[in-house]
Amino acid sequence: MSDETGRNGQDEQNQNPENGPERNGSERPDAADGRSGREPRPENGLRRELPAEVPAPAPGAGQTPGERPEEPVTGRQRLAEGLWPPRVTRAQLIVAVLLFGLGFGLAVQVASNSDSDSALRGARQEDLVRILDELDSRTQRLQDEKQGLEKQSQELQSSSDQAAEARKQTAEKERQLGILAGTVAAQGPGITMTIEDTKGTVQADMLLDAIQELRAAGAEAIEVNGVRVVANTYLTDSGDSVSVDGNKINAPYRFKVIGKPQDLEPALNIPGGVVQTLEKEQATVIVERSDKIVVDALRHVKRPDYARSSSQ
């Protein structure tokens, strides 16, 4: 049995050659210290390479007295902080109000449709026939009303067109009467007649004869030295000059006449007419045709004292 024990110890020593010398060396007494005994050795080389363990700090180390340690913030706490208190902007409030109104309207519409559908679904056949007849009658009344409105629209449009045409004719008549009354300017073809009176022999009656001859030939607008000639125009002698409606004018006398030139010029040059009469008085008369004569002298409208329109 001792032989087996010795063999087992030799086998273990052979299997761990590294431990053998170390144990042998550790079992030798320390000659320098004069001590004897065995020194504990690590079991393997990996244990020798690890650093020494650092002890964990004691709770509350590094904190001042009275200070509580900070607790970590969880995801639920961050979510709660983001949702409350709520941060509502003006745009979000408007959108919320619009969505609420839209939802309310849809709910009311759905409710009304459901009520009507349920009412019709539960109605009797006689009630359905009566409702259908009422709908047909209402449709016919609406059609009649539509036709009546269309007829009124046509009448109004026709009357509006007639009124517009009447206004147009009235405006045109007003312009024509304004030309004759001298209240508006006029332009058109005509003639110009210039009378040079170096001797001072031309008198008011001679100029009046010229105006009458031009009117008889179809003159529509006449102006003499910036004075508009109208139906009640009068001419008087004023010393060496002539007055037209109280406005004194001097030679040369310049007539601007609107009318048909082919009729106006021959009417002045007939034998014994205006031109020959003025030339006998040693005056010089020049008549010229023109495609555009502008008569822009105006007269102020005077309200009659006694005459009134018969339509009033």
PDB file of C-alpha atoms in Angstrom:
ATOM      1  CA  MET A   1       0.000   0.000   0.000  1.00  0.00           C
ATOM      2  CA  SER A   2       2.868   2.374   0.666  1.00  0.00           C
ATOM      3  CA  ASP A   3       4.234   1.459  -2.670  1.00  0.00           C
ATOM      4  CA  GLU A   4       0.956   2.555  -4.336  1.00  0.00           C
ATOM      5  CA  THR A   5       0.938   5.829  -2.442  1.00  0.00           C
ATOM      6  CA  GLY A   6       4.439   6.641  -3.476  1.00  0.00           C
ATOM      7  CA  ARG A   7       3.658   5.874  -7.086  1.00  0.00           C
ATOM      8  CA  ASN A   8       0.585   8.131  -7.056  1.00  0.00           C
ATOM      9  CA  GLY A   9       2.584  11.001  -5.652  1.00  0.00           C
ATOM     10  CA  GLN A  10       5.252  10.538  -8.246  1.00  0.00           C
ATOM     11  CA  ASP A  11       2.627  10.478 -11.022  1.00  0.00           C
ATOM     12  CA  GLU A  12       1.125  13.790  -9.824  1.00  0.00           C
ATOM     13  CA  GLN A  13       4.535  15.359  -9.706  1.00  0.00           C
ATOM     14  CA  ASN A  14       5.236  14.178 -13.217  1.00  0.00           C
ATOM     15  CA  GLN A  15       1.895  15.548 -14.544  1.00  0.00           C
ATOM     16  CA  ASN A  16       2.524  19.064 -13.045  1.00  0.00           C
ATOM     17  CA  PRO A  17       6.160  19.767 -13.658  1.00  0.00           C
ATOM     18  CA  GLU A  18       5.681  23.522 -13.026  1.00  0.00           C
ATOM     19  CA  ASN A  19       4.219  23.016  -9.634  1.00  0.00           C
ATOM     20  CA  GLY A  20       6.836  20.687  -8.548  1.00  0.00           C
ATOM     21  CA  PRO A  21       9.720  23.079  -8.373  1.00  0.00           C
ATOM     22  CA  GLU A  22       7.633  25.859  -6.949  1.00  0.00           C
ATOM     23  CA  ARG A  23       6.366  23.669  -4.189  1.00  0.00           C
ATOM     24  CA  ASN A  24       9.749  22.425  -3.618  1.00  0.00           C
ATOM     25  CA  GLY A  25      11.097  25.924  -3.472  1.00  0.00           C
ATOM     26  CA  SER A  26       8.317  27.110  -1.228  1.00  0.00           C
ATOM     27  CA  GLU A  27       8.896  24.322   1.161  1.00  0.00           C
ATOM     28  CA  ARG A  28      12.517  25.300   1.629  1.00  0.00           C
ATOM     29  CA  PRO A  29      13.208  27.470   4.613  1.00  0.00           C
ATOM     30  CA  ASP A  30      14.078  31.113   4.003  1.00  0.00           C
ATOM     31  CA  ALA A  31      17.615  31.451   4.897  1.00  0.00           C
ATOM     32  CA  ALA A  32      17.744  35.224   4.718  1.00  0.00           C
ATOM     33  CA  ASP A  33      14.882  35.877   7.076  1.00  0.00           C
ATOM     34  CA  GLY A  34      15.642  32.970   9.205  1.00  0.00           C
ATOM     35  CA  ARG A  35      12.052  31.851   8.887  1.00  0.00           C
ATOM     36  CA  SER A  36      10.714  28.611   7.815  1.00  0.00           C
ATOM     37  CA  GLY A  37       7.375  27.594   6.498  1.00  0.00           C
ATOM     38  CA  ARG A  38       5.386  27.500   3.378  1.00  0.00           C
ATOM     39  CA  GLU A  39       4.245  30.619   1.310  1.00  0.00           C
ATOM     40  CA  PRO A  40       0.828  30.495  -0.524  1.00  0.00           C
ATOM     41  CA  ARG A  41       1.223  30.553  -4.289  1.00  0.00           C
ATOM     42  CA  PRO A  42      -1.368  31.142  -6.998  1.00  0.00           C
ATOM     43  CA  GLU A  43      -2.783  28.066  -8.597  1.00  0.00           C
ATOM     44  CA  ASN A  44      -2.000  29.105 -12.209  1.00  0.00           C
ATOM     45  CA  GLY A  45      -0.327  31.872 -14.279  1.00  0.00           C
ATOM     46  CA  LEU A  46      -3.604  33.659 -15.305  1.00  0.00           C
ATOM     47  CA  ARG A  47      -4.291  34.474 -11.675  1.00  0.00           C
ATOM     48  CA  ARG A  48      -0.965  36.223 -11.383  1.00  0.00           C
ATOM     49  CA  GLU A  49      -1.671  38.502 -14.411  1.00  0.00           C
ATOM     50  CA  LEU A  50      -5.069  39.935 -13.207  1.00  0.00           C
ATOM     51  CA  PRO A  51      -4.948  43.291 -11.383  1.00  0.00           C
ATOM     52  CA  ALA A  52      -5.891  43.545  -7.809  1.00  0.00           C
ATOM     53  CA  GLU A  53      -9.574  44.049  -7.078  1.00  0.00           C
ATOM     54  CA  VAL A  54     -10.610  47.589  -6.178  1.00  0.00           C
ATOM     55  CA  PRO A  55     -13.168  47.748  -3.437  1.00  0.00           C
ATOM     56  CA  ALA A  56     -16.495  49.440  -4.296  1.00  0.00           C
ATOM     57  CA  PRO A  57     -16.998  52.867  -2.763  1.00  0.00           C
ATOM     58  CA  ALA A  58     -19.189  52.998   0.210  1.00  0.00           C
ATOM     59  CA  PRO A  59     -22.733  54.387  -0.268  1.00  0.00           C
ATOM     60  CA  GLY A  60     -22.834  58.163   0.038  1.00  0.00           C
ATOM     61  CA  ALA A  61     -19.126  58.595  -0.610  1.00  0.00           C
ATOM     62  CA  GLY A  62     -18.228  61.838  -2.426  1.00  0.00           C
ATOM     63  CA  GLN A  63     -21.508  63.587  -1.518  1.00  0.00           C
ATOM     64  CA  THR A  64     -21.955  66.464   0.753  1.00  0.00           C
ATOM     65  CA  PRO A  65     -24.039  65.937   3.829  1.00  0.00           C
ATOM     66  CA  GLY A  66     -27.752  66.512   3.265  1.00  0.00           C
ATOM     67  CA  GLU A  67     -27.560  66.050  -0.549  1.00  0.00           C
ATOM     68  CA  ARG A  68     -29.789  63.339  -2.001  1.00  0.00           C
ATOM     69  CA  PRO A  69     -28.423  61.191  -4.805  1.00  0.00           C
ATOM     70  CA  GLU A  70     -29.840  61.890  -8.315  1.00  0.00           C
ATOM     71  CA  GLU A  71     -32.213  59.246  -9.566  1.00  0.00           C
ATOM     72  CA  PRO A  72     -32.123  58.271 -13.278  1.00  0.00           C
ATOM     73  CA  VAL A  73     -35.004  59.602 -15.474  1.00  0.00           C
ATOM     74  CA  THR A  74     -37.083  56.876 -17.071  1.00  0.00           C
ATOM     75  CA  GLY A  75     -38.716  56.954 -20.545  1.00  0.00           C
ATOM     76  CA  ARG A  76     -42.197  57.180 -19.039  1.00  0.00           C
ATOM     77  CA  GLN A  77     -41.196  60.285 -17.084  1.00  0.00           C
ATOM     78  CA  ARG A  78     -39.780  61.947 -20.240  1.00  0.00           C
ATOM     79  CA  LEU A  79     -43.022  61.140 -22.134  1.00  0.00           C
ATOM     80  CA  ALA A  80     -45.099  62.629 -19.340  1.00  0.00           C
ATOM     81  CA  GLU A  81     -42.977  65.788 -19.313  1.00  0.00           C
ATOM     82  CA  GLY A  82     -43.432  66.161 -23.107  1.00  0.00           C
ATOM     83  CA  LEU A  83     -47.214  65.778 -22.979  1.00  0.00           C
ATOM     84  CA  TRP A  84     -47.988  67.883 -19.910  1.00  0.00           C
ATOM     85  CA  PRO A  85     -48.445  70.771 -19.646  1.00  0.00           C
ATOM     86  CA  PRO A  86     -49.832  70.899 -23.216  1.00  0.00           C
ATOM     87  CA  ARG A  87     -48.398  73.524 -25.600  1.00  0.00           C
ATOM     88  CA  VAL A  88     -51.231  74.643 -27.917  1.00  0.00           C
ATOM     89  CA  THR A  89     -50.526  77.055 -30.806  1.00  0.00           C
ATOM     90  CA  ARG A  90     -53.061  79.213 -32.623  1.00  0.00           C
ATOM     91  CA  ALA A  91     -52.909  77.105 -35.781  1.00  0.00           C
ATOM     92  CA  GLN A  92     -53.542  73.921 -33.809  1.00  0.00           C
ATOM     93  CA  LEU A  93     -56.519  75.543 -32.066  1.00  0.00           C
ATOM     94  CA  ILE A  94     -58.049  76.637 -35.417  1.00  0.00           C
ATOM     95  CA  VAL A  95     -57.575  73.180 -36.902  1.00  0.00           C
ATOM     96  CA  ALA A  96     -59.155  71.620 -33.827  1.00  0.00           C
ATOM     97  CA  VAL A  97     -62.209  73.915 -34.083  1.00  0.00           C
ATOM     98  CA  LEU A  98     -62.614  73.159 -37.803  1.00  0.00           C
ATOM     99  CA  LEU A  99     -62.340  69.436 -37.233  1.00  0.00           C
ATOM    100  CA  PHE A 100     -64.875  69.652 -34.413  1.00  0.00           C
ATOM    101  CA  GLY A 101     -67.333  71.543 -36.646  1.00  0.00           C
ATOM    102  CA  LEU A 102     -66.837  69.070 -39.495  1.00  0.00           C
ATOM    103  CA  GLY A 103     -67.377  66.125 -37.209  1.00  0.00           C
ATOM    104  CA  PHE A 104     -70.460  67.685 -35.680  1.00  0.00           C
ATOM    105  CA  GLY A 105     -71.966  68.380 -39.100  1.00  0.00           C
ATOM    106  CA  LEU A 106     -71.295  64.851 -40.294  1.00  0.00           C
ATOM    107  CA  ALA A 107     -72.840  63.451 -37.148  1.00  0.00           C
ATOM    108  CA  VAL A 108     -75.991  65.558 -37.587  1.00  0.00           C
ATOM    109  CA  GLN A 109     -76.246  64.590 -41.269  1.00  0.00           C
ATOM    110  CA  VAL A 110     -75.853  60.921 -40.532  1.00  0.00           C
ATOM    111  CA  ALA A 111     -78.411  61.172 -37.745  1.00  0.00           C
ATOM    112  CA  SER A 112     -80.956  62.939 -39.958  1.00  0.00           C
ATOM    113  CA  ASN A 113     -80.454  60.472 -42.795  1.00  0.00           C
ATOM    114  CA  SER A 114     -80.834  57.596 -40.394  1.00  0.00           C
ATOM    115  CA  ASP A 115     -84.054  59.077 -39.013  1.00  0.00           C
ATOM    116  CA  SER A 116     -85.547  59.666 -42.462  1.00  0.00           C
ATOM    117  CA  ASP A 117     -84.490  56.253 -43.714  1.00  0.00           C
ATOM    118  CA  SER A 118     -85.919  54.549 -40.676  1.00  0.00           C
ATOM    119  CA  ALA A 119     -89.148  56.555 -41.002  1.00  0.00           C
ATOM    120  CA  LEU A 120     -89.562  55.637 -44.671  1.00  0.00           C
ATOM    121  CA  ARG A 121     -88.565  52.050 -44.009  1.00  0.00           C
ATOM    122  CA  GLY A 122     -91.297  51.662 -41.464  1.00  0.00           C
ATOM    123  CA  ALA A 123     -93.991  53.570 -43.407  1.00  0.00           C
ATOM    124  CA  ARG A 124     -97.012  51.868 -44.950  1.00  0.00           C
ATOM    125  CA  GLN A 125     -97.602  51.616 -48.687  1.00  0.00           C
ATOM    126  CA  GLU A 126    -100.375  54.223 -48.584  1.00  0.00           C
ATOM    127  CA  ASP A 127     -98.075  56.669 -46.805  1.00  0.00           C
ATOM    128  CA  LEU A 128     -95.326  56.108 -49.367  1.00  0.00           C
ATOM    129  CA  VAL A 129     -97.761  56.767 -52.219  1.00  0.00           C
ATOM    130  CA  ARG A 130     -98.945  59.969 -50.541  1.00  0.00           C
ATOM    131  CA  ILE A 131     -95.352  61.149 -50.011  1.00  0.00           C
ATOM    132  CA  LEU A 132     -94.581  60.426 -53.671  1.00  0.00           C
ATOM    133  CA  ASP A 133     -97.620  62.412 -54.804  1.00  0.00           C
ATOM    134  CA  GLU A 134     -96.566  65.337 -52.616  1.00  0.00           C
ATOM    135  CA  LEU A 135     -93.075  65.240 -54.124  1.00  0.00           C
ATOM    136  CA  ASP A 136     -94.540  65.253 -57.649  1.00  0.00           C
ATOM    137  CA  SER A 137     -96.755  68.218 -56.775  1.00  0.00           C
ATOM    138  CA  ARG A 138     -93.851  70.117 -55.266  1.00  0.00           C
ATOM    139  CA  THR A 139     -91.721  69.391 -58.338  1.00  0.00           C
ATOM    140  CA  GLN A 140     -94.460  70.715 -60.600  1.00  0.00           C
ATOM    141  CA  ARG A 141     -94.809  73.890 -58.531  1.00  0.00           C
ATOM    142  CA  LEU A 142     -91.060  74.439 -58.697  1.00  0.00           C
ATOM    143  CA  GLN A 143     -91.111  73.971 -62.462  1.00  0.00           C
ATOM    144  CA  ASP A 144     -93.914  76.517 -62.803  1.00  0.00           C
ATOM    145  CA  GLU A 145     -92.050  78.957 -60.599  1.00  0.00           C
ATOM    146  CA  LYS A 146     -88.911  78.447 -62.680  1.00  0.00           C
ATOM    147  CA  GLN A 147     -90.782  79.198 -65.892  1.00  0.00           C
ATOM    148  CA  GLY A 148     -92.295  82.314 -64.339  1.00  0.00           C
ATOM    149  CA  LEU A 149     -88.884  83.555 -63.240  1.00  0.00           C
ATOM    150  CA  GLU A 150     -87.417  82.885 -66.675  1.00  0.00           C
ATOM    151  CA  LYS A 151     -90.257  84.874 -68.263  1.00  0.00           C
ATOM    152  CA  GLN A 152     -89.672  87.772 -65.876  1.00  0.00           C
ATOM    153  CA  SER A 153     -85.967  87.665 -66.668  1.00  0.00           C
ATOM    154  CA  GLN A 154     -86.669  87.867 -70.395  1.00  0.00           C
ATOM    155  CA  GLU A 155     -89.060  90.757 -69.864  1.00  0.00           C
ATOM    156  CA  LEU A 156     -86.580  92.601 -67.700  1.00  0.00           C
ATOM    157  CA  GLN A 157     -83.821  92.004 -70.225  1.00  0.00           C
ATOM    158  CA  SER A 158     -86.036  93.230 -73.048  1.00  0.00           C
ATOM    159  CA  SER A 159     -87.091  96.287 -71.084  1.00  0.00           C
ATOM    160  CA  SER A 160     -83.478  96.901 -70.119  1.00  0.00           C
ATOM    161  CA  ASP A 161     -82.459  96.773 -73.772  1.00  0.00           C
ATOM    162  CA  GLN A 162     -85.279  99.162 -74.638  1.00  0.00           C
ATOM    163  CA  ALA A 163     -84.264 101.491 -71.831  1.00  0.00           C
ATOM    164  CA  ALA A 164     -80.641 101.361 -72.976  1.00  0.00           C
ATOM    165  CA  GLU A 165     -81.679 102.176 -76.540  1.00  0.00           C
ATOM    166  CA  ALA A 166     -83.882 105.002 -75.285  1.00  0.00           C
ATOM    167  CA  ARG A 167     -80.995 106.395 -73.227  1.00  0.00           C
ATOM    168  CA  LYS A 168     -78.720 106.140 -76.250  1.00  0.00           C
ATOM    169  CA  GLN A 169     -81.181 108.017 -78.453  1.00  0.00           C
ATOM    170  CA  THR A 170     -81.724 110.605 -75.749  1.00  0.00           C
ATOM    171  CA  ALA A 171     -77.980 111.199 -75.411  1.00  0.00           C
ATOM    172  CA  GLU A 172     -77.648 111.550 -79.179  1.00  0.00           C
ATOM    173  CA  LYS A 173     -80.560 113.989 -79.307  1.00  0.00           C
ATOM    174  CA  GLU A 174     -79.005 115.946 -76.466  1.00  0.00           C
ATOM    175  CA  ARG A 175     -75.747 116.268 -78.385  1.00  0.00           C
ATOM    176  CA  GLN A 176     -77.577 117.437 -81.483  1.00  0.00           C
ATOM    177  CA  LEU A 177     -79.572 120.018 -79.574  1.00  0.00           C
ATOM    178  CA  GLY A 178     -76.400 121.054 -77.739  1.00  0.00           C
ATOM    179  CA  ILE A 179     -74.737 121.789 -81.060  1.00  0.00           C
ATOM    180  CA  LEU A 180     -77.655 123.909 -82.171  1.00  0.00           C
ATOM    181  CA  ALA A 181     -77.856 125.659 -78.816  1.00  0.00           C
ATOM    182  CA  GLY A 182     -74.113 126.220 -78.701  1.00  0.00           C
ATOM    183  CA  THR A 183     -73.620 124.396 -75.394  1.00  0.00           C
ATOM    184  CA  VAL A 184     -71.255 121.703 -76.780  1.00  0.00           C
ATOM    185  CA  ALA A 185     -68.326 121.898 -79.160  1.00  0.00           C
ATOM    186  CA  ALA A 186     -68.675 120.634 -82.707  1.00  0.00           C
ATOM    187  CA  GLN A 187     -66.420 119.601 -85.558  1.00  0.00           C
ATOM    188  CA  GLY A 188     -66.898 118.557 -89.155  1.00  0.00           C
ATOM    189  CA  PRO A 189     -66.447 119.667 -92.738  1.00  0.00           C
ATOM    190  CA  GLY A 190     -67.229 123.273 -93.690  1.00  0.00           C
ATOM    191  CA  ILE A 191     -65.705 126.550 -94.730  1.00  0.00           C
ATOM    192  CA  THR A 192     -63.833 129.515 -93.290  1.00  0.00           C
ATOM    193  CA  MET A 193     -64.648 133.058 -94.457  1.00  0.00           C
ATOM    194  CA  THR A 194     -62.310 135.957 -93.667  1.00  0.00           C
ATOM    195  CA  ILE A 195     -63.465 139.560 -94.215  1.00  0.00           C
ATOM    196  CA  GLU A 196     -60.745 142.220 -94.291  1.00  0.00           C
ATOM    197  CA  ASP A 197     -62.158 145.702 -93.625  1.00  0.00           C
ATOM    198  CA  THR A 198     -59.382 148.235 -93.922  1.00  0.00           C
ATOM    199  CA  LYS A 199     -61.754 151.121 -94.638  1.00  0.00           C
ATOM    200  CA  GLY A 200     -64.099 150.368 -91.723  1.00  0.00           C
ATOM    201  CA  THR A 201     -67.115 150.235 -94.000  1.00  0.00           C
ATOM    202  CA  VAL A 202     -68.438 146.825 -92.902  1.00  0.00           C
ATOM    203  CA  GLN A 203     -71.434 147.172 -90.613  1.00  0.00           C
ATOM    204  CA  ALA A 204     -73.434 144.807 -88.431  1.00  0.00           C
ATOM    205  CA  ASP A 205     -76.274 144.324 -90.932  1.00  0.00           C
ATOM    206  CA  MET A 206     -73.786 143.053 -93.545  1.00  0.00           C
ATOM    207  CA  LEU A 207     -72.441 140.428 -91.150  1.00  0.00           C
ATOM    208  CA  LEU A 208     -76.018 139.505 -90.216  1.00  0.00           C
ATOM    209  CA  ASP A 209     -76.864 139.005 -93.913  1.00  0.00           C
ATOM    210  CA  ALA A 210     -73.853 136.667 -94.172  1.00  0.00           C
ATOM    211  CA  ILE A 211     -75.061 134.635 -91.167  1.00  0.00           C
ATOM    212  CA  GLN A 212     -78.595 134.380 -92.581  1.00  0.00           C
ATOM    213  CA  GLU A 213     -77.259 133.265 -95.978  1.00  0.00           C
ATOM    214  CA  LEU A 214     -75.124 130.569 -94.321  1.00  0.00           C
ATOM    215  CA  ARG A 215     -78.066 129.291 -92.268  1.00  0.00           C
ATOM    216  CA  ALA A 216     -80.216 129.115 -95.378  1.00  0.00           C
ATOM    217  CA  ALA A 217     -77.470 127.073 -97.090  1.00  0.00           C
ATOM    218  CA  GLY A 218     -77.482 124.478 -94.262  1.00  0.00           C
ATOM    219  CA  ALA A 219     -74.910 125.737 -91.771  1.00  0.00           C
ATOM    220  CA  GLU A 220     -75.153 123.758 -88.484  1.00  0.00           C
ATOM    221  CA  ALA A 221     -72.628 125.628 -86.318  1.00  0.00           C
ATOM    222  CA  ILE A 222     -71.211 129.125 -86.741  1.00  0.00           C
ATOM    223  CA  GLU A 223     -68.543 130.986 -84.820  1.00  0.00           C
ATOM    224  CA  VAL A 224     -67.460 134.596 -85.444  1.00  0.00           C
ATOM    225  CA  ASN A 225     -64.225 135.802 -83.832  1.00  0.00           C
ATOM    226  CA  GLY A 226     -64.641 133.383 -80.899  1.00  0.00           C
ATOM    227  CA  VAL A 227     -68.365 134.085 -80.334  1.00  0.00           C
ATOM    228  CA  ARG A 228     -70.840 131.231 -80.874  1.00  0.00           C
ATOM    229  CA  VAL A 229     -73.774 132.160 -83.080  1.00  0.00           C
ATOM    230  CA  VAL A 230     -77.105 130.655 -81.945  1.00  0.00           C
ATOM    231  CA  ALA A 231     -80.785 131.155 -82.692  1.00  0.00           C
ATOM    232  CA  ASN A 232     -81.156 134.285 -80.553  1.00  0.00           C
ATOM    233  CA  THR A 233     -77.875 135.898 -81.599  1.00  0.00           C
ATOM    234  CA  TYR A 234     -78.030 139.625 -82.402  1.00  0.00           C
ATOM    235  CA  LEU A 235     -75.466 141.989 -83.947  1.00  0.00           C
ATOM    236  CA  THR A 236     -75.123 145.742 -83.354  1.00  0.00           C
ATOM    237  CA  ASP A 237     -72.775 148.489 -84.496  1.00  0.00           C
ATOM    238  CA  SER A 238     -70.364 149.677 -81.832  1.00  0.00           C
ATOM    239  CA  GLY A 239     -68.457 152.673 -83.231  1.00  0.00           C
ATOM    240  CA  ASP A 240     -65.892 151.436 -85.743  1.00  0.00           C
ATOM    241  CA  SER A 241     -66.523 147.782 -84.755  1.00  0.00           C
ATOM    242  CA  VAL A 242     -69.406 145.341 -84.371  1.00  0.00           C
ATOM    243  CA  SER A 243     -70.857 143.676 -81.260  1.00  0.00           C
ATOM    244  CA  VAL A 244     -72.164 140.077 -81.322  1.00  0.00           C
ATOM    245  CA  ASP A 245     -74.485 139.335 -78.398  1.00  0.00           C
ATOM    246  CA  GLY A 246     -72.843 142.189 -76.554  1.00  0.00           C
ATOM    247  CA  ASN A 247     -69.281 140.963 -77.322  1.00  0.00           C
ATOM    248  CA  LYS A 248     -67.263 143.557 -79.239  1.00  0.00           C
ATOM    249  CA  ILE A 249     -65.304 142.155 -82.204  1.00  0.00           C
ATOM    250  CA  ASN A 250     -62.943 143.901 -84.621  1.00  0.00           C
ATOM    251  CA  ALA A 251     -61.835 143.319 -88.192  1.00  0.00           C
ATOM    252  CA  PRO A 252     -60.735 141.078 -89.695  1.00  0.00           C
ATOM    253  CA  TYR A 253     -63.936 139.131 -89.194  1.00  0.00           C
ATOM    254  CA  ARG A 254     -63.316 135.404 -89.324  1.00  0.00           C
ATOM    255  CA  PHE A 255     -66.270 133.009 -89.757  1.00  0.00           C
ATOM    256  CA  LYS A 256     -65.928 129.294 -88.942  1.00  0.00           C
ATOM    257  CA  VAL A 257     -68.895 127.406 -90.372  1.00  0.00           C
ATOM    258  CA  ILE A 258     -69.715 123.654 -90.205  1.00  0.00           C
ATOM    259  CA  GLY A 259     -71.876 122.316 -93.018  1.00  0.00           C
ATOM    260  CA  LYS A 260     -71.665 120.968 -96.533  1.00  0.00           C
ATOM    261  CA  PRO A 261     -68.932 122.978 -98.283  1.00  0.00           C
ATOM    262  CA  GLN A 262     -70.478 122.400-101.722  1.00  0.00           C
ATOM    263  CA  ASP A 263     -73.609 124.260-100.581  1.00  0.00           C
ATOM    264  CA  LEU A 264     -72.082 126.938 -98.336  1.00  0.00           C
ATOM    265  CA  GLU A 265     -69.515 128.423-100.728  1.00  0.00           C
ATOM    266  CA  PRO A 266     -71.886 128.873-103.730  1.00  0.00           C
ATOM    267  CA  ALA A 267     -74.482 130.477-101.457  1.00  0.00           C
ATOM    268  CA  LEU A 268     -71.984 133.218-100.575  1.00  0.00           C
ATOM    269  CA  ASN A 269     -70.808 133.769-104.155  1.00  0.00           C
ATOM    270  CA  ILE A 270     -74.175 134.063-105.907  1.00  0.00           C
ATOM    271  CA  PRO A 271     -74.632 137.224-107.992  1.00  0.00           C
ATOM    272  CA  GLY A 272     -75.680 140.075-105.757  1.00  0.00           C
ATOM    273  CA  GLY A 273     -74.960 137.956-102.721  1.00  0.00           C
ATOM    274  CA  VAL A 274     -72.768 138.445 -99.641  1.00  0.00           C
ATOM    275  CA  VAL A 275     -69.371 138.476-101.347  1.00  0.00           C
ATOM    276  CA  GLN A 276     -70.331 141.022-104.023  1.00  0.00           C
ATOM    277  CA  THR A 277     -72.014 143.279-101.446  1.00  0.00           C
ATOM    278  CA  LEU A 278     -68.917 143.328 -99.223  1.00  0.00           C
ATOM    279  CA  GLU A 279     -66.595 143.897-102.159  1.00  0.00           C
ATOM    280  CA  LYS A 280     -68.671 146.952-103.147  1.00  0.00           C
ATOM    281  CA  GLU A 281     -67.870 148.303 -99.674  1.00  0.00           C
ATOM    282  CA  GLN A 282     -64.136 147.880-100.517  1.00  0.00           C
ATOM    283  CA  ALA A 283     -63.798 144.850 -98.212  1.00  0.00           C
ATOM    284  CA  THR A 284     -61.832 141.756 -99.140  1.00  0.00           C
ATOM    285  CA  VAL A 285     -63.548 138.361 -98.747  1.00  0.00           C
ATOM    286  CA  ILE A 286     -61.687 135.020 -98.783  1.00  0.00           C
ATOM    287  CA  VAL A 287     -63.676 131.741 -98.658  1.00  0.00           C
ATOM    288  CA  GLU A 288     -61.860 128.412 -98.132  1.00  0.00           C
ATOM    289  CA  ARG A 289     -63.193 124.895 -97.929  1.00  0.00           C
ATOM    290  CA  SER A 290     -61.956 122.447 -95.255  1.00  0.00           C
ATOM    291  CA  ASP A 291     -62.582 118.821 -94.295  1.00  0.00           C
ATOM    292  CA  LYS A 292     -62.379 119.630 -90.599  1.00  0.00           C
ATOM    293  CA  ILE A 293     -63.689 122.752 -88.968  1.00  0.00           C
ATOM    294  CA  VAL A 294     -63.671 122.961 -85.160  1.00  0.00           C
ATOM    295  CA  VAL A 295     -66.238 125.220 -83.482  1.00  0.00           C
ATOM    296  CA  ASP A 296     -65.380 125.192 -79.793  1.00  0.00           C
ATOM    297  CA  ALA A 297     -66.829 128.491 -78.590  1.00  0.00           C
ATOM    298  CA  LEU A 298     -69.613 127.711 -76.107  1.00  0.00           C
ATOM    299  CA  ARG A 299     -72.659 129.501 -74.793  1.00  0.00           C
ATOM    300  CA  HIS A 300     -74.031 129.232 -71.277  1.00  0.00           C
ATOM    301  CA  VAL A 301     -77.500 127.789 -70.999  1.00  0.00           C
ATOM    302  CA  LYS A 302     -80.028 130.341 -69.828  1.00  0.00           C
ATOM    303  CA  ARG A 303     -83.230 129.161 -68.240  1.00  0.00           C
ATOM    304  CA  PRO A 304     -86.279 130.689 -69.897  1.00  0.00           C
ATOM    305  CA  ASP A 305     -88.316 132.972 -67.730  1.00  0.00           C
ATOM    306  CA  TYR A 306     -91.740 132.017 -69.057  1.00  0.00           C
ATOM    307  CA  ALA A 307     -91.477 129.130 -71.506  1.00  0.00           C
ATOM    308  CA  ARG A 308     -91.882 125.623 -70.111  1.00  0.00           C
ATOM    309  CA  SER A 309     -91.944 122.193 -71.694  1.00  0.00           C
ATOM    310  CA  SER A 310     -95.443 121.072 -72.669  1.00  0.00           C
ATOM    311  CA  SER A 311     -94.692 117.550 -71.349  1.00  0.00           C
ATOM    312  CA  GLN A 312     -94.466 118.782 -67.733  1.00  0.00           C
TER     313      GLN A 312
END
